[in-house]
Amino acid sequence: MKSAPVRIALIATAALLLGGVGLAVVAGQQTQRDVQEQLGRTKKALEDSGLATMVSSPYQGNALGGTQVTTLTLMPESDEPFVITLTSHVHNGPFPQGKAFGAATVTTDVTFPADVQKTLDQAFGGQKISLQTLVKFGGNSVTTYRVPAGQFTEEGMTATWKAASGTVTAEGDRVRSDGQWPGLTMKGDGGLVTVGDSTWFMTGENAADGLGDAAATLNIGAIQATEDGKTLFSFGPVKAESAVQSDAKFVSSSATYHVAKAAFEDQTLDNLNLKVTVGHLDRQALAKLSRLDLEAEDFDPDALNPIIEAVLKGAPTLSIDRFSVGSGKDEVQLTAKAALKAGANVDWSTLMLNPAALMSLLTVQAHAEGEAQAIEALAGDLAPGEADVGMMLQAAQEQGILVKKGSRLVTDVQLDQTGVKVNGVSMQ
């Protein structure tokens, strides 16, 4: 039996996923084919992410409408998978149900496992999760979803949440989604956890090889935990962004995070920023990888070798474009980049069997700097012995690890085939 926090997390995750999988199915040969292709792309995206598996039964209907049942399984590899059933009722156009002009409207019923469904029926006070889709002629569709506000108590913990809602718009290979959730509270045994308002926005465009451009933004309000009135931690607000960009040859992916404040007991960090980018990934190799069924019983691991070789040959890069704490004169910042560099005649198939030789082709550059006072204050917050911080920084300067430039401390680190250099000096 799952604990209350785990069950709450699963239900919240399921609610957010439903907006993406509650897609319509209609009679009409061409429209039906368009939407089934969209369902196929949604299935692939979910299963590639590892979040869930998705199975849709054949559409059953006639000229007036019909039904289709889709099963969504969260944590499919766990001992206790979490299964949700979506039953879509289709009403064909041109004025389905006497409402908006379109090919069809779809009302989707959402059913959870029996024990969870019973809890939700009580929590929602008779309200239901709603998914309403308008399918336009040509296959485009707009889905609106709403998860009612509710409350339930289990194992001494009471979870109370406000209604979440959003839309998913599919236009051919383009999909965009937005939503908002005013947050929740979890209370029990003298403890209280609150999550502030959250919003999200996502866009994506699929390409013929399955690798398209995409972008997503998630804003989460402050997350705070208290026990018997004492604050244990406070985190946020948080903004997370991700993007996938591609051209004819390469694909790059980046993730950006911003945390306004992170406070733990007596330590507080302000204005945390992180941006990480993985770039120069061979597009053809990634497309081939996406088509492999790694879970198949007859899967041949050797099939990965030419894909890995192609990725390495493309000279992929990993960069920390920005890691910083603080703002203005209080900011301490780090940037770094790692890349594989090799001549045109390198035998990559041989190198893959020799990790040490492969690592010898790796180059790393890192740069960090900040006001001396800001670095000392940050180190004092993080180091266990605050009184020793000044001595540690002074020793680092004497050893050449840190260089003082005016009021700032700076360090540059370089790793390549010749060894390690710190501020231009070889380290033996």
Short mmCIF file of C-alpha atoms in Angstrom, two decimals:
data_model
loop_
_atom_site.label_atom_id
_atom_site.label_comp_id
_atom_site.label_asym_id
_atom_site.label_seq_id
_atom_site.Cartn_x
_atom_site.Cartn_y
_atom_site.Cartn_z
CA MET A 1 0.00 0.00 0.00
CA LYS A 2 1.50 3.32 -1.03
CA SER A 3 2.01 6.03 1.63
CA ALA A 4 -0.16 9.15 1.57
CA PRO A 5 2.58 11.45 0.18
CA VAL A 6 3.31 9.00 -2.65
CA ARG A 7 -0.37 8.62 -3.53
CA ILE A 8 -0.83 12.40 -3.46
CA ALA A 9 2.16 12.84 -5.77
CA LEU A 10 0.86 10.19 -8.17
CA ILE A 11 -2.58 11.77 -8.36
CA ALA A 12 -1.07 15.22 -8.98
CA THR A 13 1.22 13.83 -11.70
CA ALA A 14 -1.66 12.00 -13.33
CA ALA A 15 -3.79 15.14 -13.38
CA LEU A 16 -1.10 17.07 -15.25
CA LEU A 17 -0.52 14.26 -17.74
CA LEU A 18 -4.21 13.95 -18.54
CA GLY A 19 -4.15 17.27 -20.39
CA GLY A 20 -1.65 15.78 -22.81
CA VAL A 21 -3.30 12.40 -23.40
CA GLY A 22 -6.98 13.33 -23.39
CA LEU A 23 -7.00 13.60 -27.17
CA ALA A 24 -10.06 13.11 -29.30
CA VAL A 25 -11.02 10.26 -31.61
CA VAL A 26 -13.68 10.73 -34.28
CA ALA A 27 -15.52 8.82 -37.01
CA GLY A 28 -14.80 10.36 -40.48
CA GLN A 29 -11.97 8.55 -42.24
CA GLN A 30 -9.49 11.42 -42.73
CA THR A 31 -10.12 13.11 -39.39
CA GLN A 32 -9.93 9.77 -37.62
CA ARG A 33 -6.55 9.09 -39.25
CA ASP A 34 -5.21 12.54 -38.33
CA VAL A 35 -6.14 12.15 -34.67
CA GLN A 36 -4.89 8.57 -34.44
CA GLU A 37 -1.52 9.83 -35.67
CA GLN A 38 -1.61 12.47 -32.92
CA LEU A 39 -2.41 9.79 -30.36
CA GLY A 40 0.57 7.81 -31.65
CA ARG A 41 2.90 10.78 -31.16
CA THR A 42 1.57 11.33 -27.64
CA LYS A 43 2.11 7.65 -26.83
CA LYS A 44 5.69 7.78 -28.08
CA ALA A 45 6.48 10.97 -26.15
CA LEU A 46 5.13 9.54 -22.89
CA GLU A 47 6.85 6.18 -23.23
CA ASP A 48 10.16 7.73 -24.32
CA SER A 49 10.05 9.94 -21.22
CA GLY A 50 9.62 6.90 -18.98
CA LEU A 51 6.70 8.56 -17.19
CA ALA A 52 4.02 6.21 -18.41
CA THR A 53 2.81 3.69 -20.94
CA MET A 54 -0.29 4.27 -23.02
CA VAL A 55 -2.59 1.80 -24.79
CA SER A 56 -5.61 2.77 -26.91
CA SER A 57 -8.29 0.27 -27.93
CA PRO A 58 -9.76 0.33 -31.48
CA TYR A 59 -12.31 3.06 -32.08
CA GLN A 60 -15.89 1.78 -31.91
CA GLY A 61 -18.55 3.92 -33.56
CA ASN A 62 -20.79 4.91 -36.46
CA ALA A 63 -21.76 8.06 -38.33
CA LEU A 64 -23.21 9.64 -35.21
CA GLY A 65 -20.26 9.02 -32.91
CA GLY A 66 -18.62 6.36 -30.81
CA THR A 67 -16.17 5.60 -28.03
CA GLN A 68 -12.50 4.81 -27.54
CA VAL A 69 -10.80 3.66 -24.35
CA THR A 70 -7.22 4.65 -23.51
CA THR A 71 -5.26 3.22 -20.57
CA LEU A 72 -2.47 5.26 -19.01
CA THR A 73 -0.09 3.48 -16.63
CA LEU A 74 2.22 5.47 -14.36
CA MET A 75 5.31 3.78 -12.89
CA PRO A 76 4.83 0.83 -15.27
CA GLU A 77 7.99 -0.97 -14.10
CA SER A 78 7.21 -0.70 -10.38
CA ASP A 79 5.66 -3.33 -8.12
CA GLU A 80 2.51 -1.21 -7.88
CA PRO A 81 1.82 0.50 -11.23
CA PHE A 82 -0.80 3.25 -11.18
CA VAL A 83 -3.47 2.76 -13.88
CA ILE A 84 -5.86 5.42 -15.20
CA THR A 85 -8.61 4.72 -17.74
CA LEU A 86 -9.81 7.40 -20.17
CA THR A 87 -13.12 6.69 -21.92
CA SER A 88 -13.76 9.15 -24.76
CA HIS A 89 -17.34 9.66 -25.96
CA VAL A 90 -17.41 11.10 -29.49
CA HIS A 91 -20.20 13.23 -30.95
CA ASN A 92 -19.76 13.89 -34.68
CA GLY A 93 -20.37 17.25 -36.41
CA PRO A 94 -20.89 19.48 -38.21
CA PHE A 95 -22.59 20.86 -35.07
CA PRO A 96 -21.79 18.15 -32.51
CA GLN A 97 -24.17 18.21 -29.56
CA GLY A 98 -25.69 21.32 -31.13
CA LYS A 99 -22.68 23.38 -30.07
CA ALA A 100 -19.55 24.73 -31.81
CA PHE A 101 -18.99 24.05 -35.49
CA GLY A 102 -16.48 21.24 -36.01
CA ALA A 103 -15.85 17.66 -36.98
CA ALA A 104 -16.61 16.37 -33.48
CA THR A 105 -16.64 17.04 -29.78
CA VAL A 106 -15.32 14.55 -27.28
CA THR A 107 -16.13 14.19 -23.59
CA THR A 108 -13.65 12.04 -21.71
CA ASP A 109 -14.44 10.22 -18.48
CA VAL A 110 -11.46 9.63 -16.20
CA THR A 111 -11.38 6.56 -13.94
CA PHE A 112 -8.68 5.83 -11.35
CA PRO A 113 -8.02 2.56 -9.50
CA ALA A 114 -10.99 1.66 -7.28
CA ASP A 115 -9.41 2.68 -3.94
CA VAL A 116 -8.16 5.99 -5.35
CA GLN A 117 -11.43 6.66 -7.17
CA LYS A 118 -13.37 6.23 -3.94
CA THR A 119 -11.07 8.71 -2.20
CA LEU A 120 -11.33 11.22 -5.04
CA ASP A 121 -15.11 10.99 -5.19
CA GLN A 122 -15.16 12.03 -1.54
CA ALA A 123 -12.39 14.62 -1.99
CA PHE A 124 -14.03 16.30 -4.99
CA GLY A 125 -17.45 16.40 -3.35
CA GLY A 126 -19.13 14.79 -6.35
CA GLN A 127 -17.27 16.80 -8.99
CA LYS A 128 -15.34 15.03 -11.74
CA ILE A 129 -12.16 15.64 -13.64
CA SER A 130 -13.30 17.02 -16.99
CA LEU A 131 -11.73 16.73 -20.43
CA GLN A 132 -13.54 18.40 -23.32
CA THR A 133 -12.17 18.36 -26.88
CA LEU A 134 -13.33 20.15 -30.01
CA VAL A 135 -11.94 18.47 -33.15
CA LYS A 136 -11.96 20.83 -36.10
CA PHE A 137 -12.21 19.77 -39.72
CA GLY A 138 -8.75 18.71 -40.90
CA GLY A 139 -7.78 17.09 -37.60
CA ASN A 140 -6.79 20.11 -35.49
CA SER A 141 -8.13 20.00 -31.95
CA VAL A 142 -8.46 22.03 -28.75
CA THR A 143 -8.75 20.22 -25.42
CA THR A 144 -9.68 21.94 -22.18
CA TYR A 145 -9.18 20.14 -18.89
CA ARG A 146 -10.03 20.84 -15.27
CA VAL A 147 -9.18 19.04 -12.05
CA PRO A 148 -11.61 20.13 -9.29
CA ALA A 149 -10.52 21.55 -5.97
CA GLY A 150 -10.60 19.00 -3.20
CA GLN A 151 -9.40 17.63 0.12
CA PHE A 152 -8.75 14.22 1.61
CA THR A 153 -7.09 12.78 4.68
CA GLU A 154 -5.04 9.60 4.89
CA GLU A 155 -2.58 8.27 7.48
CA GLY A 156 -2.99 11.42 9.55
CA MET A 157 -2.11 13.71 6.64
CA THR A 158 -4.61 16.09 5.04
CA ALA A 159 -4.05 17.31 1.51
CA THR A 160 -6.03 20.30 0.27
CA TRP A 161 -5.69 21.61 -3.27
CA LYS A 162 -7.27 24.18 -5.51
CA ALA A 163 -8.63 23.52 -9.00
CA ALA A 164 -6.16 23.11 -11.88
CA SER A 165 -7.07 23.87 -15.48
CA GLY A 166 -5.54 24.31 -18.90
CA THR A 167 -5.71 23.74 -22.63
CA VAL A 168 -3.92 21.59 -25.21
CA THR A 169 -4.06 22.69 -28.84
CA ALA A 170 -2.93 20.36 -31.64
CA GLU A 171 -2.49 21.74 -35.14
CA GLY A 172 -0.94 19.14 -37.41
CA ASP A 173 2.59 18.56 -36.13
CA ARG A 174 2.39 21.54 -33.76
CA VAL A 175 1.18 21.22 -30.19
CA ARG A 176 0.95 23.85 -27.49
CA SER A 177 -0.32 23.61 -23.94
CA ASP A 178 -0.83 25.93 -21.02
CA GLY A 179 -2.28 25.58 -17.56
CA GLN A 180 -2.47 26.93 -14.05
CA TRP A 181 -2.77 25.44 -10.59
CA PRO A 182 -3.25 27.69 -7.53
CA GLY A 183 -1.38 25.23 -5.27
CA LEU A 184 -1.92 22.91 -2.33
CA THR A 185 -1.25 22.31 1.35
CA MET A 186 -0.32 19.09 3.15
CA LYS A 187 -0.82 19.07 6.91
CA GLY A 188 -0.33 16.43 9.59
CA ASP A 189 1.48 15.58 12.84
CA GLY A 190 2.37 19.22 13.49
CA GLY A 191 3.91 19.61 10.04
CA LEU A 192 2.71 21.80 7.19
CA VAL A 193 3.88 21.90 3.57
CA THR A 194 2.57 24.55 1.18
CA VAL A 195 3.09 24.88 -2.56
CA GLY A 196 2.29 28.22 -4.19
CA ASP A 197 0.63 29.05 -7.49
CA SER A 198 1.99 27.21 -10.52
CA THR A 199 1.67 27.88 -14.25
CA TRP A 200 3.08 26.12 -17.31
CA PHE A 201 3.36 26.67 -21.04
CA MET A 202 4.70 24.25 -23.65
CA THR A 203 5.09 24.29 -27.42
CA GLY A 204 6.40 21.62 -29.76
CA GLU A 205 6.64 20.82 -33.42
CA ASN A 206 7.25 17.27 -34.57
CA ALA A 207 9.42 16.50 -37.60
CA ALA A 208 9.36 13.55 -39.98
CA ASP A 209 12.24 11.87 -38.12
CA GLY A 210 10.53 12.36 -34.75
CA LEU A 211 12.97 15.09 -33.67
CA GLY A 212 11.34 18.50 -33.63
CA ASP A 213 11.84 21.76 -31.79
CA ALA A 214 10.17 22.26 -28.42
CA ALA A 215 10.11 24.68 -25.50
CA ALA A 216 8.53 24.59 -22.05
CA THR A 217 8.26 26.94 -19.10
CA LEU A 218 7.14 25.95 -15.61
CA ASN A 219 6.64 28.44 -12.78
CA ILE A 220 6.15 27.10 -9.26
CA GLY A 221 5.30 29.31 -6.31
CA ALA A 222 7.26 29.15 -3.08
CA ILE A 223 7.45 25.72 -1.41
CA GLN A 224 7.61 25.93 2.37
CA ALA A 225 7.68 23.38 5.17
CA THR A 226 7.11 24.06 8.86
CA GLU A 227 6.95 21.88 11.95
CA ASP A 228 5.24 23.08 15.10
CA GLY A 229 5.34 26.60 13.70
CA LYS A 230 9.09 26.52 12.96
CA THR A 231 10.22 26.86 9.33
CA LEU A 232 12.23 23.85 8.18
CA PHE A 233 12.88 25.14 4.67
CA SER A 234 11.61 27.62 2.13
CA PHE A 235 12.31 27.20 -1.55
CA GLY A 236 11.29 29.38 -4.46
CA PRO A 237 9.55 30.77 -6.35
CA VAL A 238 11.06 28.52 -9.04
CA LYS A 239 11.16 29.02 -12.80
CA ALA A 240 12.26 26.12 -15.00
CA GLU A 241 12.68 26.35 -18.77
CA SER A 242 13.71 23.76 -21.32
CA ALA A 243 14.29 23.92 -25.05
CA VAL A 244 15.20 21.57 -27.89
CA GLN A 245 16.54 23.11 -31.08
CA SER A 246 17.70 21.39 -34.23
CA ASP A 247 18.94 21.92 -37.75
CA ALA A 248 19.57 19.50 -40.59
CA LYS A 249 22.61 17.91 -38.88
CA PHE A 250 22.58 18.54 -35.14
CA VAL A 251 20.30 18.77 -32.11
CA SER A 252 20.87 20.69 -28.90
CA SER A 253 18.95 20.66 -25.63
CA SER A 254 19.09 23.14 -22.76
CA ALA A 255 17.56 23.50 -19.32
CA THR A 256 17.44 26.69 -17.26
CA TYR A 257 16.49 27.02 -13.59
CA HIS A 258 15.99 30.06 -11.38
CA VAL A 259 15.28 29.92 -7.65
CA ALA A 260 14.52 33.25 -5.97
CA LYS A 261 15.47 32.01 -2.50
CA ALA A 262 16.50 28.80 -0.77
CA ALA A 263 16.49 28.85 3.03
CA PHE A 264 17.44 25.89 5.24
CA GLU A 265 17.55 26.43 8.99
CA ASP A 266 20.10 29.27 9.44
CA GLN A 267 21.37 29.30 5.84
CA THR A 268 19.86 31.40 3.07
CA LEU A 269 20.88 31.59 -0.57
CA ASP A 270 19.36 34.20 -2.88
CA ASN A 271 18.95 34.30 -6.64
CA LEU A 272 20.21 30.88 -7.75
CA ASN A 273 20.60 30.37 -11.50
CA LEU A 274 21.63 27.36 -13.55
CA LYS A 275 21.66 26.81 -17.31
CA VAL A 276 22.98 23.56 -18.80
CA THR A 277 23.23 22.79 -22.52
CA VAL A 278 23.99 19.55 -24.35
CA GLY A 279 24.88 20.39 -27.94
CA HIS A 280 26.18 19.15 -31.26
CA LEU A 281 24.30 15.84 -31.05
CA ASP A 282 24.16 14.02 -34.39
CA ARG A 283 20.55 14.20 -35.57
CA GLN A 284 20.56 11.04 -37.69
CA ALA A 285 22.04 9.05 -34.80
CA LEU A 286 19.39 10.34 -32.38
CA ALA A 287 16.63 9.51 -34.87
CA LYS A 288 17.93 5.95 -35.14
CA LEU A 289 18.13 5.70 -31.35
CA SER A 290 14.51 6.85 -30.99
CA ARG A 291 13.38 4.02 -33.26
CA LEU A 292 15.09 1.29 -31.25
CA ASP A 293 12.99 -0.74 -28.82
CA LEU A 294 15.45 -1.09 -25.95
CA GLU A 295 12.95 -3.14 -23.93
CA ALA A 296 12.39 -5.80 -26.61
CA GLU A 297 13.39 -9.34 -25.61
CA ASP A 298 15.35 -9.81 -28.83
CA PHE A 299 17.09 -6.41 -28.65
CA ASP A 300 20.75 -6.63 -29.75
CA PRO A 301 22.99 -4.29 -27.67
CA ASP A 302 25.46 -4.21 -30.57
CA ALA A 303 22.91 -2.13 -32.46
CA LEU A 304 23.89 0.77 -30.21
CA ASN A 305 27.54 0.78 -31.24
CA PRO A 306 27.21 2.61 -34.59
CA ILE A 307 24.83 5.11 -32.97
CA ILE A 308 27.24 5.88 -30.13
CA GLU A 309 30.10 6.14 -32.63
CA ALA A 310 28.13 8.64 -34.73
CA VAL A 311 27.32 10.74 -31.65
CA LEU A 312 30.98 10.80 -30.55
CA LYS A 313 32.18 11.59 -34.06
CA GLY A 314 29.90 14.63 -34.08
CA ALA A 315 31.97 16.17 -31.22
CA PRO A 316 29.18 16.63 -28.65
CA THR A 317 29.47 19.32 -25.99
CA LEU A 318 28.24 19.75 -22.43
CA SER A 319 28.28 23.25 -21.01
CA ILE A 320 27.29 25.00 -17.82
CA ASP A 321 26.35 28.28 -19.44
CA ARG A 322 25.67 29.84 -16.09
CA PHE A 323 25.73 28.78 -12.47
CA SER A 324 25.41 31.70 -10.10
CA VAL A 325 24.35 32.63 -6.61
CA GLY A 326 23.45 36.16 -5.56
CA SER A 327 23.02 39.32 -7.62
CA GLY A 328 24.94 42.51 -8.31
CA LYS A 329 28.13 42.74 -6.26
CA ASP A 330 27.01 39.71 -4.23
CA GLU A 331 26.96 37.42 -7.27
CA VAL A 332 29.37 34.48 -7.57
CA GLN A 333 29.36 32.91 -11.03
CA LEU A 334 30.73 29.78 -12.71
CA THR A 335 30.79 28.79 -16.39
CA ALA A 336 32.24 25.59 -17.86
CA LYS A 337 32.33 23.64 -21.11
CA ALA A 338 33.40 20.10 -21.96
CA ALA A 339 33.86 18.81 -25.51
CA LEU A 340 35.36 15.92 -27.43
CA LYS A 341 37.97 16.95 -29.99
CA ALA A 342 39.74 14.60 -32.36
CA GLY A 343 41.28 14.51 -35.81
CA ALA A 344 39.33 13.43 -38.88
CA ASN A 345 41.02 10.02 -39.06
CA VAL A 346 40.28 8.87 -35.50
CA ASP A 347 39.04 5.27 -35.22
CA TRP A 348 36.02 5.80 -32.96
CA SER A 349 35.05 2.12 -32.88
CA THR A 350 38.43 1.32 -31.30
CA LEU A 351 38.25 4.27 -28.90
CA MET A 352 34.90 3.10 -27.53
CA LEU A 353 36.69 0.00 -26.24
CA ASN A 354 39.33 2.12 -24.49
CA PRO A 355 37.72 4.58 -22.05
CA ALA A 356 41.10 6.04 -20.99
CA ALA A 357 42.00 6.84 -24.59
CA LEU A 358 38.54 8.29 -25.19
CA MET A 359 38.84 10.54 -22.13
CA SER A 360 42.19 11.81 -23.44
CA LEU A 361 40.26 13.55 -26.22
CA LEU A 362 38.15 15.44 -23.69
CA THR A 363 38.78 19.16 -23.22
CA VAL A 364 37.33 21.12 -20.31
CA GLN A 365 37.37 24.83 -19.63
CA ALA A 366 35.95 26.42 -16.49
CA HIS A 367 35.85 29.99 -15.20
CA ALA A 368 34.65 31.26 -11.84
CA GLU A 369 34.70 34.72 -10.32
CA GLY A 370 33.08 37.05 -7.86
CA GLU A 371 33.74 39.85 -5.41
CA ALA A 372 36.11 38.60 -2.72
CA GLN A 373 33.62 39.57 -0.03
CA ALA A 374 30.81 37.71 -1.79
CA ILE A 375 32.90 34.54 -2.22
CA GLU A 376 33.93 34.62 1.43
CA ALA A 377 30.30 35.08 2.54
CA LEU A 378 29.11 32.23 0.31
CA ALA A 379 31.89 29.92 1.45
CA GLY A 380 31.05 30.80 5.03
CA ASP A 381 27.43 29.75 4.49
CA LEU A 382 28.42 26.43 2.93
CA ALA A 383 31.62 25.49 4.79
CA PRO A 384 31.31 23.75 8.18
CA GLY A 385 34.05 25.88 9.79
CA GLU A 386 33.15 29.51 9.06
CA ALA A 387 36.14 30.84 11.02
CA ASP A 388 38.56 29.05 8.66
CA VAL A 389 37.09 30.44 5.41
CA GLY A 390 39.36 33.49 5.26
CA MET A 391 42.45 31.35 5.80
CA MET A 392 41.33 28.88 3.12
CA LEU A 393 40.82 31.63 0.55
CA GLN A 394 44.17 33.20 1.41
CA ALA A 395 45.91 29.84 1.01
CA ALA A 396 44.19 29.34 -2.38
CA GLN A 397 45.59 32.68 -3.54
CA GLU A 398 49.09 31.80 -2.35
CA GLN A 399 48.92 28.51 -4.26
CA GLY A 400 47.74 30.26 -7.44
CA ILE A 401 44.32 28.58 -7.43
CA LEU A 402 42.63 31.97 -7.02
CA VAL A 403 43.87 35.22 -8.55
CA LYS A 404 42.86 38.59 -7.15
CA LYS A 405 41.94 41.20 -9.75
CA GLY A 406 41.04 44.40 -7.99
CA SER A 407 38.31 43.47 -5.52
CA ARG A 408 37.44 40.24 -7.34
CA LEU A 409 38.70 36.67 -7.05
CA VAL A 410 39.03 34.76 -10.32
CA THR A 411 40.05 31.26 -11.37
CA ASP A 412 40.40 29.61 -14.79
CA VAL A 413 40.84 25.85 -15.16
CA GLN A 414 41.73 24.05 -18.38
CA LEU A 415 41.99 20.32 -19.02
CA ASP A 416 43.23 18.89 -22.31
CA GLN A 417 45.67 16.35 -23.73
CA THR A 418 48.59 18.24 -22.16
CA GLY A 419 47.22 18.04 -18.63
CA VAL A 420 45.60 20.47 -16.19
CA LYS A 421 46.29 24.18 -16.05
CA VAL A 422 45.01 26.58 -13.39
CA ASN A 423 45.24 30.24 -14.31
CA GLY A 424 47.64 29.32 -17.09
CA VAL A 425 50.01 27.36 -14.83
CA SER A 426 50.45 23.60 -15.32
CA MET A 427 49.55 21.49 -12.30
CA GLN A 428 51.82 18.48 -11.90
#
